[in-house]
CSV table of C-alpha atoms and ligand atoms in Angstrom, one decimal:
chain,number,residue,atom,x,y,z
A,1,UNK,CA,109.1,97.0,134.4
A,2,UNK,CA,105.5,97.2,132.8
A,3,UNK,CA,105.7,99.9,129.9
A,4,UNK,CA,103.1,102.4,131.0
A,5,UNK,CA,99.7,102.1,128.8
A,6,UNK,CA,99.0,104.1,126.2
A,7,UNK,CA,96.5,106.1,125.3
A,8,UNK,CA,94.8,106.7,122.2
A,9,UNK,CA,93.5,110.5,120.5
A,10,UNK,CA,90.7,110.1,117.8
A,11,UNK,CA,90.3,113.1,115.8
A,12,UNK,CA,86.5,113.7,115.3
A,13,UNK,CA,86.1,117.3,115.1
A,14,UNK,CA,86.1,118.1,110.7
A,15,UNK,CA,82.8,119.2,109.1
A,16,UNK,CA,82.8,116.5,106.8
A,17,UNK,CA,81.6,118.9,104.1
A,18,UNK,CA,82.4,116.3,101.4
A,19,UNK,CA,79.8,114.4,102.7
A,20,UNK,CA,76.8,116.9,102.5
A,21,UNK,CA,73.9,116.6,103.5
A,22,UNK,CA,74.8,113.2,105.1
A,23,UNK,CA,77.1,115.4,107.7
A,24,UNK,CA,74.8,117.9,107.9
A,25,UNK,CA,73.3,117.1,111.5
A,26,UNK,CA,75.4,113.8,111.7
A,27,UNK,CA,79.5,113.6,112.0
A,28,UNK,CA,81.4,112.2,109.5
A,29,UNK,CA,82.9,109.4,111.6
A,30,UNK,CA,78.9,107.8,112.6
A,31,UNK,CA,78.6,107.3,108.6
A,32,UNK,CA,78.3,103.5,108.3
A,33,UNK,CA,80.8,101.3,106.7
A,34,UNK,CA,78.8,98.1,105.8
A,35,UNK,CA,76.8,97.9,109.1
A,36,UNK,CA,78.8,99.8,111.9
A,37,UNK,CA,79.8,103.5,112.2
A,38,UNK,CA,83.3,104.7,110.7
A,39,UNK,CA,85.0,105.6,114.3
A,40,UNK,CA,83.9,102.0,115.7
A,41,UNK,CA,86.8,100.3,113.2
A,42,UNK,CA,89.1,102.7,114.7
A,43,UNK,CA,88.3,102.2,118.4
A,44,UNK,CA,88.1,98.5,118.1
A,45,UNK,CA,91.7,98.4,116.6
A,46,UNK,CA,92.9,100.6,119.1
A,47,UNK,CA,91.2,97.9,121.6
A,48,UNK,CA,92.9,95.2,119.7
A,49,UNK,CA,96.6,96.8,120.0
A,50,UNK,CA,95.7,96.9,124.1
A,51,UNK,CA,94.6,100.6,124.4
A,52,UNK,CA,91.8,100.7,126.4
A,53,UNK,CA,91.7,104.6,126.9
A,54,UNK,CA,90.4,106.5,124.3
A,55,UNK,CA,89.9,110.6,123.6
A,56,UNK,CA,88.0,111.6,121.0
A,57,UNK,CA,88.6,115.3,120.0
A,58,UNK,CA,84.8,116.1,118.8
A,59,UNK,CA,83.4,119.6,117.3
A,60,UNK,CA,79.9,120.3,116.9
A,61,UNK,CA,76.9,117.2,116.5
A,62,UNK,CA,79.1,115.2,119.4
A,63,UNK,CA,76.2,113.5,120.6
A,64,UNK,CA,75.7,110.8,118.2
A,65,UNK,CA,79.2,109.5,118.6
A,66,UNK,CA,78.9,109.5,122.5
A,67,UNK,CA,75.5,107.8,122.2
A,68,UNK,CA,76.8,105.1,120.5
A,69,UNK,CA,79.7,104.2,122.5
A,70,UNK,CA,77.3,104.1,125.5
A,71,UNK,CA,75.1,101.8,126.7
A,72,UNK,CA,71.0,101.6,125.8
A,73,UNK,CA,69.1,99.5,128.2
A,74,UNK,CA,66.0,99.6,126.5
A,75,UNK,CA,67.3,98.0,123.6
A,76,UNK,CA,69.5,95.6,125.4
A,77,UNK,CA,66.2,94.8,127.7
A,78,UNK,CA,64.3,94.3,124.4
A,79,UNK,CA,66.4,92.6,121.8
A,80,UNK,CA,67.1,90.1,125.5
A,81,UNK,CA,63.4,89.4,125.4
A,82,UNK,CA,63.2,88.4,121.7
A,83,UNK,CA,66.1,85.8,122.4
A,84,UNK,CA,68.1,87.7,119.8
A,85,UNK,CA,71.2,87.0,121.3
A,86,UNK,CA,73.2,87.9,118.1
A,87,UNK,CA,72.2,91.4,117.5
A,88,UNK,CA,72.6,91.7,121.5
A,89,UNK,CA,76.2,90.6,121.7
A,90,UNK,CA,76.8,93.3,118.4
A,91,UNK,CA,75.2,96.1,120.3
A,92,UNK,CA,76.8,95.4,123.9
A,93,UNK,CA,79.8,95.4,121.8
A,94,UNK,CA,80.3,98.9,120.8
A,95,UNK,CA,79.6,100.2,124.6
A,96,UNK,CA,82.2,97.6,125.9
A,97,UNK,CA,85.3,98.4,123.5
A,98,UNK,CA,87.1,100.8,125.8
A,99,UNK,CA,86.8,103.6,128.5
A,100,UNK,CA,85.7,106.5,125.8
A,101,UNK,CA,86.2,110.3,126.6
A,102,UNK,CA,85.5,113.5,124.8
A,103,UNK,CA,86.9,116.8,124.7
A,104,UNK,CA,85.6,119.5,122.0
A,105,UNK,CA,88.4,121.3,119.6
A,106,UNK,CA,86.7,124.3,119.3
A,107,UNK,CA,87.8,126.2,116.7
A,108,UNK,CA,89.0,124.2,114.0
A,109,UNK,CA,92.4,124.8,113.6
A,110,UNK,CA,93.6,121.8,112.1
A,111,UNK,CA,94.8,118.4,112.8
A,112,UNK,CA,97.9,119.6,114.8
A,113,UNK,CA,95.3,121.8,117.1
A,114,UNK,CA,93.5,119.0,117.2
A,115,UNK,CA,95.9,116.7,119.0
A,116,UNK,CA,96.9,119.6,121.4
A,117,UNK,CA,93.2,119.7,123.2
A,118,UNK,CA,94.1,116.0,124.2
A,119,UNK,CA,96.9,117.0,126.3
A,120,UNK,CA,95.7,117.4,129.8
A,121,UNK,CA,94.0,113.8,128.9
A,122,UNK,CA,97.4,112.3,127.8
A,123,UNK,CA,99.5,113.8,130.5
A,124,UNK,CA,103.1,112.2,130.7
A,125,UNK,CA,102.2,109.0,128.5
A,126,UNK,CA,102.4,107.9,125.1
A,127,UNK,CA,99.7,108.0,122.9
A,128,UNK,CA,98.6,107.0,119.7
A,129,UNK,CA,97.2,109.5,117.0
A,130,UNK,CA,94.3,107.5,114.8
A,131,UNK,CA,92.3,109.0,112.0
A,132,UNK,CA,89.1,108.0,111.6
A,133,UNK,CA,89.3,108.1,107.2
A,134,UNK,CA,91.6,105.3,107.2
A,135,UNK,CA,90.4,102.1,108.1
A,136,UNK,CA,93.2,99.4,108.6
A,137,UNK,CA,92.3,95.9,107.7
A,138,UNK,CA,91.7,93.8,111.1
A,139,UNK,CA,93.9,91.0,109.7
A,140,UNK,CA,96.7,93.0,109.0
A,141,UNK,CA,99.0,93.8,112.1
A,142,UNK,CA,100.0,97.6,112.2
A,143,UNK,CA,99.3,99.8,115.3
A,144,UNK,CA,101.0,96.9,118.2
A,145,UNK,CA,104.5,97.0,115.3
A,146,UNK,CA,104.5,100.5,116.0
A,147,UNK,CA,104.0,100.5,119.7
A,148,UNK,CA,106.9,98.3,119.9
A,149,UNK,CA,108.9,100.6,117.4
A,150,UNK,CA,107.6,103.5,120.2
A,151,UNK,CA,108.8,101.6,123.0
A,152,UNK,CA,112.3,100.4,121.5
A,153,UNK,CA,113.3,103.6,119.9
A,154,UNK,CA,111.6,106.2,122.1
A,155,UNK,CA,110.9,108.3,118.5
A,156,UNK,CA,107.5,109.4,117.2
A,157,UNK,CA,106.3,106.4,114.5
A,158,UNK,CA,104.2,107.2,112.2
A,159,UNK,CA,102.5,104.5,109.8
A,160,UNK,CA,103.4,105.0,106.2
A,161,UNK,CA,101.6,103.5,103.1
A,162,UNK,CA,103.3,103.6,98.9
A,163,UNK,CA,101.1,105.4,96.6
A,164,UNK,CA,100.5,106.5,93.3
A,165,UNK,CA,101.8,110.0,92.4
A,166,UNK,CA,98.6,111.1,91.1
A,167,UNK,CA,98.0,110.6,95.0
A,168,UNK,CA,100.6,112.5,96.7
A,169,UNK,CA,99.3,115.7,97.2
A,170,UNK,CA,96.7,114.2,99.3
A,171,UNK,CA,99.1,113.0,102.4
A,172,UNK,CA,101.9,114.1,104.8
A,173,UNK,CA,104.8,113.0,102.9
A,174,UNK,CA,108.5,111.4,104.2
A,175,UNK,CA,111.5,111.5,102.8
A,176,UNK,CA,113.3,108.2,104.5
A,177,UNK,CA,116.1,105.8,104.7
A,178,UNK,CA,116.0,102.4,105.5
A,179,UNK,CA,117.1,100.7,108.9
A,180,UNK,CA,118.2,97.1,109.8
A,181,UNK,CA,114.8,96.3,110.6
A,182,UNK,CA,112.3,95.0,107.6
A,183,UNK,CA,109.9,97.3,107.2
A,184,UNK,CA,111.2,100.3,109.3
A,185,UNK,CA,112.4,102.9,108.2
A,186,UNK,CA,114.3,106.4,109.7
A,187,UNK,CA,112.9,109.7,108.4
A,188,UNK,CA,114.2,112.5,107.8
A,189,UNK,CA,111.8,115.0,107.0
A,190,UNK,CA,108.0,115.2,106.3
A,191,UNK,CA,105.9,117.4,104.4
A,192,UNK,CA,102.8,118.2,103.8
A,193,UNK,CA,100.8,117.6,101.2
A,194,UNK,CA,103.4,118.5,98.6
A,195,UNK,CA,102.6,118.8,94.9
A,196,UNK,CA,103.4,115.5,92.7
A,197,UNK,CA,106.9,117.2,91.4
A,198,UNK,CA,108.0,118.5,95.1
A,199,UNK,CA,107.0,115.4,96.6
A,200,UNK,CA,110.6,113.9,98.3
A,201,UNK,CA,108.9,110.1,97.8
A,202,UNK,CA,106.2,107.9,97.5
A,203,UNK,CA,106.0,106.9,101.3
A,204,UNK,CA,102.6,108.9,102.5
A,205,UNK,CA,101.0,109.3,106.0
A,206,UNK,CA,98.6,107.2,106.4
A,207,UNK,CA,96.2,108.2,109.6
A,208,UNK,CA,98.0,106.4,112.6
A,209,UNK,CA,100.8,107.8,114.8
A,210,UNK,CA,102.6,106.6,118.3
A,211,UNK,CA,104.2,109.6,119.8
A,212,UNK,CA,105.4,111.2,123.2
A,213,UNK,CA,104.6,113.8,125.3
A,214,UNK,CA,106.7,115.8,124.1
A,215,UNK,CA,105.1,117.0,120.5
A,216,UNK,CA,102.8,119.0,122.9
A,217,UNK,CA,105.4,121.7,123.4
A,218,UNK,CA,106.1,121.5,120.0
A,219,UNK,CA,102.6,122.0,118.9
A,220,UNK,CA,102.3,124.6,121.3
A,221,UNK,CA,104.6,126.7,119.3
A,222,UNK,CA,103.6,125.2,115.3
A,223,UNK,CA,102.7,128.0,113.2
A,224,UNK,CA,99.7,127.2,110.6
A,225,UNK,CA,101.1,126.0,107.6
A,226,UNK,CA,99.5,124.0,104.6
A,227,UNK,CA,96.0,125.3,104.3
A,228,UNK,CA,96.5,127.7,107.2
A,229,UNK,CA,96.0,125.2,109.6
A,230,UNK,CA,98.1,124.2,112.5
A,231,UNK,CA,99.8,120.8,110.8
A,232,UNK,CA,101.0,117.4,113.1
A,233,UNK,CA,102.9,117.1,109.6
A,234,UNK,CA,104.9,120.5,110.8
A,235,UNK,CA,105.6,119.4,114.5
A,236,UNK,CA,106.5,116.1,113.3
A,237,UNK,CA,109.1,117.4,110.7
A,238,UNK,CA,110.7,119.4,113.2
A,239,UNK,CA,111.1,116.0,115.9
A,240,UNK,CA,112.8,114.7,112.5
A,241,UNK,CA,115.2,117.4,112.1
A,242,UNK,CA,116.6,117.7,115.6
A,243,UNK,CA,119.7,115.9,115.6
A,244,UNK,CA,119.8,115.4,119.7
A,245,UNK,CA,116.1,113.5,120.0
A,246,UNK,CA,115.1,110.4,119.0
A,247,UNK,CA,113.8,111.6,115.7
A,248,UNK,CA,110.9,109.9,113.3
A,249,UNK,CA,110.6,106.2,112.1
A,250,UNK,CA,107.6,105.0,109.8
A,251,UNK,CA,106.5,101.9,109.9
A,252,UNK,CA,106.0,101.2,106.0
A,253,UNK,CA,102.3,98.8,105.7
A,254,UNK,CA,101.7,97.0,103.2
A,255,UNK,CA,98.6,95.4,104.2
A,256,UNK,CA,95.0,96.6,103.6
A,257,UNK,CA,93.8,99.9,104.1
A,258,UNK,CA,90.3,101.6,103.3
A,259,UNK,CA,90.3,105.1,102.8
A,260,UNK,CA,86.7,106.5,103.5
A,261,UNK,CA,87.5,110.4,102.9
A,262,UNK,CA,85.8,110.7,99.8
A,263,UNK,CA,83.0,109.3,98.4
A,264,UNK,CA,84.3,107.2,95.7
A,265,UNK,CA,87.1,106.3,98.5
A,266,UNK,CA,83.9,105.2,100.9
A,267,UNK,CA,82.0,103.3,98.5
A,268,UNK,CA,84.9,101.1,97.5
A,269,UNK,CA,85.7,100.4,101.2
A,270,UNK,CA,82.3,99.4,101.7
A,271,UNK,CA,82.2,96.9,98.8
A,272,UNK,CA,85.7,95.5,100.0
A,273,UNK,CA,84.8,95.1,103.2
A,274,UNK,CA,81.6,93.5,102.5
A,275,UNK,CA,82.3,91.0,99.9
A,276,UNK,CA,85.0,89.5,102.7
A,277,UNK,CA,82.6,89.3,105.3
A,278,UNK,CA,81.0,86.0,106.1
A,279,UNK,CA,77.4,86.6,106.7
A,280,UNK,CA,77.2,89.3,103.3
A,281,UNK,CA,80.0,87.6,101.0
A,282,UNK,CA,78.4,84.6,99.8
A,283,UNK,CA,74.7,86.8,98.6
A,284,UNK,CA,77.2,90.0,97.0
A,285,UNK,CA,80.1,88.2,95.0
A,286,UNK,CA,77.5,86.8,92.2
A,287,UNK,CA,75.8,89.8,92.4
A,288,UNK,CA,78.9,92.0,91.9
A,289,UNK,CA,80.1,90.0,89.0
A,290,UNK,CA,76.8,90.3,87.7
A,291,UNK,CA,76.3,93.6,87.7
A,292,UNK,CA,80.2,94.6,86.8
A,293,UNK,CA,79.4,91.8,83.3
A,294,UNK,CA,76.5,94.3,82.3
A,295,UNK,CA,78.0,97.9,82.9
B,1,G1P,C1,95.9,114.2,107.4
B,1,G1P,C2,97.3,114.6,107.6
B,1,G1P,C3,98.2,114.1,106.5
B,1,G1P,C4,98.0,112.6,106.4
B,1,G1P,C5,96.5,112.2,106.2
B,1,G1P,C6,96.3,110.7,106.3
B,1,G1P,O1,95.4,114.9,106.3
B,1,G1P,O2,97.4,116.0,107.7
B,1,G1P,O3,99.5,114.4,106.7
B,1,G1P,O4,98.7,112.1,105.3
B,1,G1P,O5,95.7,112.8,107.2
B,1,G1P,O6,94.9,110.4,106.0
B,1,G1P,P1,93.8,115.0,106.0
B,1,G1P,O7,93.5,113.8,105.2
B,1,G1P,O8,93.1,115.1,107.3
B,1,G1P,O9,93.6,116.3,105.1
């Protein structure tokens, strides 16, 4: 039998009051990385893995991210007259990725909250949890490993990344063990954002998640925790701890990953991601080494 399709929840709904007064009428996830909007590198990997259904949980300043997603004839009609084919095929691009909804969070409550507006949306299948600060590298294979791990274990998976300890207290963090399977690994508890000398490893959350119904009823029930907010860390941790249910695994990645949470973060994954591209590489690299030679 077919596995039934899953779905995929995109958080969009923080104030993205790091980035002030860029998020001031604009949402974080429309902020360009090199030449297309944040959320767009999320959707189009969810469209890689085969997910062609897609909730965004939005707050206030929704309209730009559901304008983009959507079709503009006027610009398709004019960009077809000019014969500029390439710019067409990059703009029909974005409105074709995948079906796109949107439901607002309303208050926000935190990440956890967040996740529980998409359940009428999700109803009885899977889904996958993506956050729009961590960009995943389209050459490196991530989101369809945990799908599988999904669909052969029947446990929440969550995608976990090693990092510094001067980093920890900016993550979900696992304590785990390792399976038979490279790369896998079981966990047994999470927390979050622990301080560097409470932390129980180096294996952090990084934003992507493949989970089941079921953390609905659990979320239903989470209390606010770190922060005062209502944590997916805290639902999570308590899937990990109940010894009749499938538990947690983590998929540990080692491939590249941009963080664009913070500015610094942001500005590096733009240079990255640049430098590697085709039609900007060749022009940046000598500049770059240029300009790093003189600072
Ligand atoms: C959220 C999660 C955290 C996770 C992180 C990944 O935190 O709560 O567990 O490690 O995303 O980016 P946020 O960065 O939204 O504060």
């Amino acid at each position: 039998m077919p596995h039934p399709p899953i779905k995929a929840v995109i958080p969009a709904a923080g104030l993205g009051t790091r980035f002030l007064p860029a998020t001031k009428a604009m949402p974080k996830e429309m902020l360009p990385v090199v030449d297309k909007p944040a959320i767009q590198y999320v959707v189009e990997e969810a469209a890689q893995a085969g997910i062609d259904d897609i909730l965004v949980i939005i707050g206030r300043n929704k309209n730009a991210i559901s304008n983009h997603f959507d079709s503009v004839p006027e610009l398709e009609e004019k960009l077809k007259d000019k014969g500029d084919t390439d710019r067409l095929r990059r703009v029909l691009e974005s409105s074709d990725l995948a079906d796109i909804h949107f439901v607002r969070q309303g208050e926000p409550k935190g990440l956890g909250h967040a996740v529980l507006r998409a359940k009428a949306h999700v109803g009885d299948s899977s889904f996958a949890v993506m956050l729009g600060d961590d960009l995943i590298d389209e050459r490196d294979e991530l989101l369809t490993t945990m799908i599988e791990e999904h669909r052969r274990t029947g446990a929440a998976v969550i995608a976990l990344m090693e990092v510094p300890q001067t980093h920890i207290h900016l993550y979900g963090v696992a304590s785990a063990e390792p399976t038979e399977h490279d790369g896998i690994v079981k966990v047994n508890g999470l927390v979050e954002k622990p301080s560097a000398e409470d932390a129980p490893s180096n294996l952090a959350i990084i934003g992507r998640y493949v989970l089941s119904p079921a953390v609905f009823d659990i979320l239903e029930r989470t209390e606010p925790g770190k922060g005062g907010e209502i944590q997916l860390t805290d639902a999570l941790q308590e899937l990990a701890a109940d010894p009749d249910g499938p538990g947690v695994y983590g998929v540990v990645f080692r491939g590249r990953r941009y963080d664009t949470g913070d500015r610094v973060d942001y500005i590096k994954a733009i240079v990255q991601l640049a430098v590697d591209r085709e039609d900007l590489g060749p022009d940046l690299r000598p500049w770059f080494k240029d300009f790093a030679a003189n600072l």
